Coordinates of C-alpha atoms in Angstrom, one line a residue:
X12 CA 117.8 183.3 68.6
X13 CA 115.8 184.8 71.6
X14 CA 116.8 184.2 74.6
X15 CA 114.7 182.2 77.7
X16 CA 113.6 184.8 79.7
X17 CA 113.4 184.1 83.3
X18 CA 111.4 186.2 86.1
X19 CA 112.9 187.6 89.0
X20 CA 111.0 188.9 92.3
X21 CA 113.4 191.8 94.3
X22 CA 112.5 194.4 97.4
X23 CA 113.9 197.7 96.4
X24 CA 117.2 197.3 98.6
X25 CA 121.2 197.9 98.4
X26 CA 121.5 194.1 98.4
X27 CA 119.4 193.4 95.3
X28 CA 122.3 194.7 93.5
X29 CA 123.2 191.6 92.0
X30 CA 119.9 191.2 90.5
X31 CA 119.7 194.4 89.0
X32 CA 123.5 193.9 88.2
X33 CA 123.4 190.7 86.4
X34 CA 120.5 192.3 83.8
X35 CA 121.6 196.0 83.2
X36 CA 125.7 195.0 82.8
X37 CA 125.0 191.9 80.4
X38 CA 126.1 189.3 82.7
X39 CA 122.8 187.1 82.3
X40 CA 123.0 188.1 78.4
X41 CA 126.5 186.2 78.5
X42 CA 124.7 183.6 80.3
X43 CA 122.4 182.8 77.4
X44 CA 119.7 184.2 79.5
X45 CA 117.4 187.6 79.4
X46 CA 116.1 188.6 83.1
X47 CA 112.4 189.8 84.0
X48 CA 112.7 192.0 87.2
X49 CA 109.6 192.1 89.1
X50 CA 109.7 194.6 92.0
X51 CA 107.5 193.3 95.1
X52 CA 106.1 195.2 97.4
X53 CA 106.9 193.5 100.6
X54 CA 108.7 190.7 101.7
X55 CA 105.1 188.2 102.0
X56 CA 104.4 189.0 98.6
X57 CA 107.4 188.2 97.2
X58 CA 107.2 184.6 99.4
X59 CA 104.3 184.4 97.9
X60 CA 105.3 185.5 94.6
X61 CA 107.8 183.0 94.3
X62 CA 106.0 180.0 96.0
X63 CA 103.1 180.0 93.8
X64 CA 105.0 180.5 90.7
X65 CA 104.6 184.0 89.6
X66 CA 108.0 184.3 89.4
X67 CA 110.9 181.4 89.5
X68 CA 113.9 183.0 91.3
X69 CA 113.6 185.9 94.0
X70 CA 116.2 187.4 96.2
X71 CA 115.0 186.6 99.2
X72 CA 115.6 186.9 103.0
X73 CA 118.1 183.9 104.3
X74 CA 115.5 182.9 107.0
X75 CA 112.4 182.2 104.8
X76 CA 113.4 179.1 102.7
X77 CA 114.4 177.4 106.2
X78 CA 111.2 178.9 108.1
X79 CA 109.3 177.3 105.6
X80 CA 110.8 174.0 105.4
X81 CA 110.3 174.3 109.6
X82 CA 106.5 174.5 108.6
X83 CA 106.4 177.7 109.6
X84 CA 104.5 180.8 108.1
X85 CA 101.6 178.5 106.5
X86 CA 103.1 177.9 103.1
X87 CA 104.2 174.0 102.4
X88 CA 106.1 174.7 99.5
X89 CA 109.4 173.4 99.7
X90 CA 112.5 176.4 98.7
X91 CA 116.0 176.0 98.2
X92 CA 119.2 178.5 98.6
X93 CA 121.7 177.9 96.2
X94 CA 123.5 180.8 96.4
X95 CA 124.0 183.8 99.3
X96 CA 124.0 186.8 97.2
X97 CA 125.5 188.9 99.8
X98 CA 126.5 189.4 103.6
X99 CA 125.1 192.0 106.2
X100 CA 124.1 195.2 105.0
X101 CA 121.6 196.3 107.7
X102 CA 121.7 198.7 110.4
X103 CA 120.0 199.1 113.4
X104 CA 117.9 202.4 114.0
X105 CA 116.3 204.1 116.8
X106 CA 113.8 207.4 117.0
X107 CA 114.9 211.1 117.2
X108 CA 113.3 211.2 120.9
X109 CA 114.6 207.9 122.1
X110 CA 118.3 209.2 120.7
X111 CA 118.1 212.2 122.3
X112 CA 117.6 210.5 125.5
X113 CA 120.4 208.0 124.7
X114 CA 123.2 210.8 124.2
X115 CA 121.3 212.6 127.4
X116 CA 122.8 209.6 129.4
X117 CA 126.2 209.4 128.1
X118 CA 126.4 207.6 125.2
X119 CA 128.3 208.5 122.0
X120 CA 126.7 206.1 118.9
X121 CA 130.1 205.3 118.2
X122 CA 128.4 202.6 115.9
X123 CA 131.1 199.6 116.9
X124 CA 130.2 198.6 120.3
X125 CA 126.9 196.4 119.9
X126 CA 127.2 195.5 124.0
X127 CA 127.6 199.2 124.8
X128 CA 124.6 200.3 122.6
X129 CA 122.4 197.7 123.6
X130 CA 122.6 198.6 126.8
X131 CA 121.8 202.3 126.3
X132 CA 119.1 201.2 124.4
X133 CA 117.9 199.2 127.3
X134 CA 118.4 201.7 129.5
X135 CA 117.2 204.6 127.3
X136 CA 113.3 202.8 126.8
X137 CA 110.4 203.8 128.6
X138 CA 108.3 200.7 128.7
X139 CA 108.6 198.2 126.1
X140 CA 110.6 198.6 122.6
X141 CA 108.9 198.7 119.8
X142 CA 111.0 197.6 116.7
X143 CA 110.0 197.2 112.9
X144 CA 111.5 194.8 110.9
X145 CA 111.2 193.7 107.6
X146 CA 109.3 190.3 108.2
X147 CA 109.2 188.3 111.1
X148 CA 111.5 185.2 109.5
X149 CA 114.4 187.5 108.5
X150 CA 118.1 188.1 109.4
X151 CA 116.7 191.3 110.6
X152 CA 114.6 189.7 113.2
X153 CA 117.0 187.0 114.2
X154 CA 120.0 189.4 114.9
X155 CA 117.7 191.6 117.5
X156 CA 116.8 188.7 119.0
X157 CA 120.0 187.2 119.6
X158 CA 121.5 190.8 120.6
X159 CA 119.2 191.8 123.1
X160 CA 118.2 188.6 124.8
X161 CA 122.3 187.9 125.6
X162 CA 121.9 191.4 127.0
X163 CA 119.4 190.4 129.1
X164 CA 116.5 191.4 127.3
X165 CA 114.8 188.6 126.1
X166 CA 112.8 188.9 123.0
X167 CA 110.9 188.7 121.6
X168 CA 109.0 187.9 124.7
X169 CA 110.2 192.0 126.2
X170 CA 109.8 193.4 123.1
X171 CA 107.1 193.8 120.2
X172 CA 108.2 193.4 116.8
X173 CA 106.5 195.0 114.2
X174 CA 106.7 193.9 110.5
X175 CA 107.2 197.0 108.5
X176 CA 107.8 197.0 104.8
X177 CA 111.3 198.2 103.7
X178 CA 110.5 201.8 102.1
X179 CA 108.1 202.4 104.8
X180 CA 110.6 202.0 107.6
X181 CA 111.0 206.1 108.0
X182 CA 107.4 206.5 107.8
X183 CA 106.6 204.1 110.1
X184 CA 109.1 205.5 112.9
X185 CA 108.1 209.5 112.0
X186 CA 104.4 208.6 112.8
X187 CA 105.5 207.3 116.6
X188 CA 104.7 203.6 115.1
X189 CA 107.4 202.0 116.5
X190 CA 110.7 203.3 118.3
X191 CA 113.6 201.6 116.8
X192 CA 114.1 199.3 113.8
X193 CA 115.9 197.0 111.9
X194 CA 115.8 197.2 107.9
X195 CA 118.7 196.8 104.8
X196 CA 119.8 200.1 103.5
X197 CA 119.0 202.3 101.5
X198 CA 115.8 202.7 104.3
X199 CA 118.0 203.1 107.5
X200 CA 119.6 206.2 106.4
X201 CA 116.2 207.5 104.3
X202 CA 115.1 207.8 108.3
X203 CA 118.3 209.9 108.6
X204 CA 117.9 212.1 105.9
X205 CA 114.4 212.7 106.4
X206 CA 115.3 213.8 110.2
X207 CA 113.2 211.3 111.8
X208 CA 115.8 208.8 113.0
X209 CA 119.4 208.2 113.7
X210 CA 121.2 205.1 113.1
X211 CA 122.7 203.2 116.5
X212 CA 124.4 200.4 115.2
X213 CA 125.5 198.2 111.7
X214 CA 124.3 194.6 111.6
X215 CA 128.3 193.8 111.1
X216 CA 128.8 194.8 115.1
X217 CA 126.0 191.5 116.2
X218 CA 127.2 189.0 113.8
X219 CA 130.6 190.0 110.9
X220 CA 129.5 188.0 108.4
X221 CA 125.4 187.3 108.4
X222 CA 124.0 185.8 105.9
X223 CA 121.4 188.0 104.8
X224 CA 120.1 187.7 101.1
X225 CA 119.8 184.2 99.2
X226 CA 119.4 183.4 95.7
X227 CA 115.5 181.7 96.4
X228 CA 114.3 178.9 94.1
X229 CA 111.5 176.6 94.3
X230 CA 112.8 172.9 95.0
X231 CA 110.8 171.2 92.4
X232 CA 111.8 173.8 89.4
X233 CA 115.3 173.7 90.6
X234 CA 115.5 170.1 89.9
X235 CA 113.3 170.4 86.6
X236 CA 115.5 173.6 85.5
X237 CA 118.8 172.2 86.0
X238 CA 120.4 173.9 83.5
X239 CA 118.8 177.4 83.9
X240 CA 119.2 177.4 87.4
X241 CA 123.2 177.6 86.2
X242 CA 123.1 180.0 84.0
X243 CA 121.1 182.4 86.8
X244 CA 123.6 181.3 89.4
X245 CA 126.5 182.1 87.1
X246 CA 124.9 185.3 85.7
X247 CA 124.6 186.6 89.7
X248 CA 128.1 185.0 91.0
X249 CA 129.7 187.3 87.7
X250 CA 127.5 190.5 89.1
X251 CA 128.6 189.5 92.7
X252 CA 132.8 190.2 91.5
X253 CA 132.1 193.0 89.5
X254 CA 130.0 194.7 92.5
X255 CA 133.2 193.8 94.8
X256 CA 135.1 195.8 92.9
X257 CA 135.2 199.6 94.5
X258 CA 135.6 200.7 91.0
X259 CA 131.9 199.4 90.4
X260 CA 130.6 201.3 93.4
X261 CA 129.2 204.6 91.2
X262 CA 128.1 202.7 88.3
X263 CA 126.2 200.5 90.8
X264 CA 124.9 203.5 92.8
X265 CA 123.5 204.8 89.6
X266 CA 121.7 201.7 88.2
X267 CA 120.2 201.1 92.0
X268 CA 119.0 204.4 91.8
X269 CA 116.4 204.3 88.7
X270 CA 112.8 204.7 89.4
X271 CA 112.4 200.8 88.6
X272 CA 114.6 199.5 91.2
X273 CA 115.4 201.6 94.6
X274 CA 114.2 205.6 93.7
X275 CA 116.3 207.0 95.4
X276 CA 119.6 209.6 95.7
X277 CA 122.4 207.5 94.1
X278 CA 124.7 209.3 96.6
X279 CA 122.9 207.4 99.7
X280 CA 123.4 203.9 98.2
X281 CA 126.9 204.9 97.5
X282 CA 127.5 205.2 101.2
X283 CA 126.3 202.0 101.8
X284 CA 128.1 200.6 99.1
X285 CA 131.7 202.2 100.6
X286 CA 130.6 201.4 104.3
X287 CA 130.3 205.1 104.6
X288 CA 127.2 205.7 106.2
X289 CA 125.8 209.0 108.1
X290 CA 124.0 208.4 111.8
X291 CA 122.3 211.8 112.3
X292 CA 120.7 215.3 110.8
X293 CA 124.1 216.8 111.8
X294 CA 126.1 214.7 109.5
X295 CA 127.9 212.4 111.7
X296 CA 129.7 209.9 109.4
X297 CA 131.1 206.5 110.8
X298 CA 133.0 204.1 109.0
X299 CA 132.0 200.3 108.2
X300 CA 134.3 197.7 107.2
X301 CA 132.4 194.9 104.9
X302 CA 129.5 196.6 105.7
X303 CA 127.9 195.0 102.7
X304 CA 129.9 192.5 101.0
X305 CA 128.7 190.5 97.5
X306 CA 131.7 188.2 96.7
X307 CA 135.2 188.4 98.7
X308 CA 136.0 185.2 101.1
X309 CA 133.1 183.0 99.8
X310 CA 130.6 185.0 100.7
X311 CA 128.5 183.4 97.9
X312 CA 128.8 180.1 99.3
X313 CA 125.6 178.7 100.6
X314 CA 127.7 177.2 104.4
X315 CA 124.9 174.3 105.3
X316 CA 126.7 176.0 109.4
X317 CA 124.4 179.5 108.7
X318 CA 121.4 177.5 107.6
X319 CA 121.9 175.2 110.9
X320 CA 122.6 178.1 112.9
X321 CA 119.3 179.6 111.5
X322 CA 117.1 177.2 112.1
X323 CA 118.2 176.7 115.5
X324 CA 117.4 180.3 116.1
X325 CA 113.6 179.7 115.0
X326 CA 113.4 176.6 117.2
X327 CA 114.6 178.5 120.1
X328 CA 111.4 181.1 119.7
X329 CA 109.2 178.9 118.2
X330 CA 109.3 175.8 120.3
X331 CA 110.7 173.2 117.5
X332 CA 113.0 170.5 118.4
X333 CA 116.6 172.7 118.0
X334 CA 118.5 169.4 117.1
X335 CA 115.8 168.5 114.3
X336 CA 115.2 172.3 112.9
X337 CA 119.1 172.4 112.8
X338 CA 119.2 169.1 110.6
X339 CA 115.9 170.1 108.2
X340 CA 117.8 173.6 108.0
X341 CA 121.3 172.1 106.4
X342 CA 119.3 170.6 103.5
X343 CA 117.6 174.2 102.8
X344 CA 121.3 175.6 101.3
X345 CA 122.2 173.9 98.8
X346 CA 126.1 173.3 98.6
X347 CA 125.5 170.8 96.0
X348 CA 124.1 172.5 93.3
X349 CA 126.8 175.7 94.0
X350 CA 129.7 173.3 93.8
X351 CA 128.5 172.1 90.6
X352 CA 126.5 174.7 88.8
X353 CA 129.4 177.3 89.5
X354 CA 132.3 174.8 88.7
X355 CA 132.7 176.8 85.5
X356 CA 133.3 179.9 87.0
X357 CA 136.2 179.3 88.9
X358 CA 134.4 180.1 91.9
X359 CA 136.9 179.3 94.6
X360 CA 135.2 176.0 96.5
X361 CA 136.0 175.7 100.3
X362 CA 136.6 172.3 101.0
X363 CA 134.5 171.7 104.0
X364 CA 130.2 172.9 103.5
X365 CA 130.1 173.5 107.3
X366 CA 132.4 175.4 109.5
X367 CA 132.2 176.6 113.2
X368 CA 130.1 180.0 113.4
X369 CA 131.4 183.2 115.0
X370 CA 134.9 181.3 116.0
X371 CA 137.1 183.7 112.9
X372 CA 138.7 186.9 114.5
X373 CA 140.6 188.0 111.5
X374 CA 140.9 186.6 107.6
X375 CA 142.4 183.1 107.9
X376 CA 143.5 181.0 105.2
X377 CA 140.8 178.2 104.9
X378 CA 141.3 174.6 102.8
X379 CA 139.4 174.9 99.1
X380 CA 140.9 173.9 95.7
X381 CA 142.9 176.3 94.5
X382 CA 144.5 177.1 98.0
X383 CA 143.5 181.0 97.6
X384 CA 140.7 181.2 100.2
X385 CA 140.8 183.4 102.7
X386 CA 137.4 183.4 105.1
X387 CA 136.4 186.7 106.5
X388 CA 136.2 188.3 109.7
X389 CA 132.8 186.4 111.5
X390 CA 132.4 186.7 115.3
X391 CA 129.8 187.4 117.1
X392 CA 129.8 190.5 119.4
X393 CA 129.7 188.6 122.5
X394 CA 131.9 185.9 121.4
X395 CA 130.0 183.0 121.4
X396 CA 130.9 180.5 118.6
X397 CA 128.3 177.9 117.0
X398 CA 128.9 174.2 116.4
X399 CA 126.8 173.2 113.9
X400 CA 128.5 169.6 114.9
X401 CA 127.0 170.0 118.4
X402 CA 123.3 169.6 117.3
X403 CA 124.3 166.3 116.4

């Protein structure tokens, strides 16, 4: 009997893993279901891929399915997150010139000291920044923001942003384009090895625990598709715990590293994969806890706290209502439809869908139904802690 075939958008990224994971290691197969993987080009045409149904499931950047339920970004169709398919995963780089003058005044890219760096970024700049990032409603975008304005830089009003697709990150900062970026890896440390960047800083040192990719579905085929919405969410939740695994991490590298997916060396993903990631041409390595992280402490769980947290952040810049953005934002990630479409799974369940942002220091036990949940490590680097509770 053949099996329904549903079509999947993906950027060529390190966090599309579980995409590419789910089809080439027979988890959708167990599922009953086959997967199409379409790769897009950039991040507006998968939106746009996925809004106007060329495909029916994309990974997708955590900030689009609530920037577009904010009305914002001229597409009214109405998205929902079911499922975060992973955590962080970016880094933060910045020119060969601008570096050079960075370590001219002292500083040593230690790569854990997002206050320290910022600052020498600051300091380092002749005129204003310019930064690429992905799109301008992505996780990318949002972290810069927050980091640099609570250093006194406020953006993006000191800043210009420039929307840069992924694989054109190192091209963009070789031709003098922009100065500094933001972008997932494998592109960060393509700049590195090409010798036209060096990497300042992981995503992990602004905010632990960001919620970077979602599972994105239309709203309307989501509640038509009921039951193959499961068997995709199950499909990627099974990809998710085998990619946690360390002894996934070559086999992953390897299937990320066809010419259909990311192209590139297998031993680059790798690093990002371990949290082993090189900053410069001479080889400096640091060392990244959770720098990317696909299933341990919930990180699959769609916490209704990130999507309040991001839609705050767009009101702030966009001159929304915070308290209503926050409130249209919760209904965006859909706890509901994880709780029950992953019930099968034994997906540990927290038992709250909110929780305060940026307030954990170190794993803590947390209430779900089995009594096995430990959250993860999720402050903020200056220490401020969001109540989604406080919009109310």
């Amino acid at each position: 009997m053949s099996q329904p075939v549903l079509s999947a958008g993906f950027i060529p990224l390190v966090d599309a893993a579980p995409l590419v994971v789910a089809h080439e290691m027979g988890f959708a197969r167990a599922e009953g279901i086959a997967l199409d993987l379409v790769r897009a080009p950039s991040w507006s045409s998968l939106r746009d891929m996925l809004a106007f149904g060329r495909v029916e499931a994309a990974h997708m950047l955590s900030p689009v399915p609530v920037a577009m339920a904010l009305g914002l970004g001229g597409i009214a169709t109405r998205l929902s997150a079911p499922l975060l398919l992973s955590l962080n995963g970016e880094v933060i780089g910045v020119s060969r010139t601008l570096a050079a003058r960075m370590r001219g005044a002292g500083f040593d890219f230690a790569f854990d000291d997002a206050r320290a760096a910022g600052l020498a970024l600051i300091a380092a700049a002749e005129g204003r920044l310019r930064i690429g990032v992905p799109f301008p409603f992505s996780m990318h975008a949002e972290l810069l923001y927050y980091w640099l304005s609570a250093l006194g830089l406020p953006a993006p009003q000191a800043v210009d942003i420039h929307t840069v697709p992924p694989p054109l990150m190192a091209e963009a900062i070789a031709a003098g384009e922009i100065d500094a970026f933001c972008v997932g890896e494998p592109w960060g440390s393509i700049a590195v090895e090409n010798g036209v960047g060096e990497l300042l800083l992981p995503g992990t040192a602004i905010w632990a625990s960001a919620p970077e990719k979602v599972l994105a579905v239309r709203e309307d085929w989501a509640a038509s598709e009921d039951q193959l919405l499961g068997r995709l969410m199950r499909a990627l939740w099974r990809a998710g715990r085998w990619l946690g695994d360390p002894a996934s991490r070559t086999t992953a590298a390897e299937l990320l590293s066809r010419e259909a997916y990311l192209n590139v060396p297998a031993e680059v993903i790798d690093r990002a994969l371990a949290g082993r990631l090189t900053v410069s041409a001479t080889g400096e390595a640091r060392r990244v806890e959770r720098f990317i992280e696909f299933h341990h402490g919930a990180a699959n769980f769609p916490w209704r706290s990130q999507a309040a947290w991001i839609g705050r952040q767009l009101a702030a810049r966009t001159g929304l209502n915070r308290t209503e953005a926050s409130r249209t934002a919760r209904d965006v990630f859909r706890t509901d439809l994880y709780r029950r479409l992953l019930s099968p799974t034994g997906a540990e369940m927290p038992g709250a869908s909110e929780k305060l942002e940026g307030a954990i220091d170190s794993p803590i036990p947390a209430a779900s139904e089995t009594g096995r949940l430990f959250l993860q490590r999720d402050r903020f680097f200056d220490g401020r802690i969001f109540d989604p509770s406080a919009d109310e």
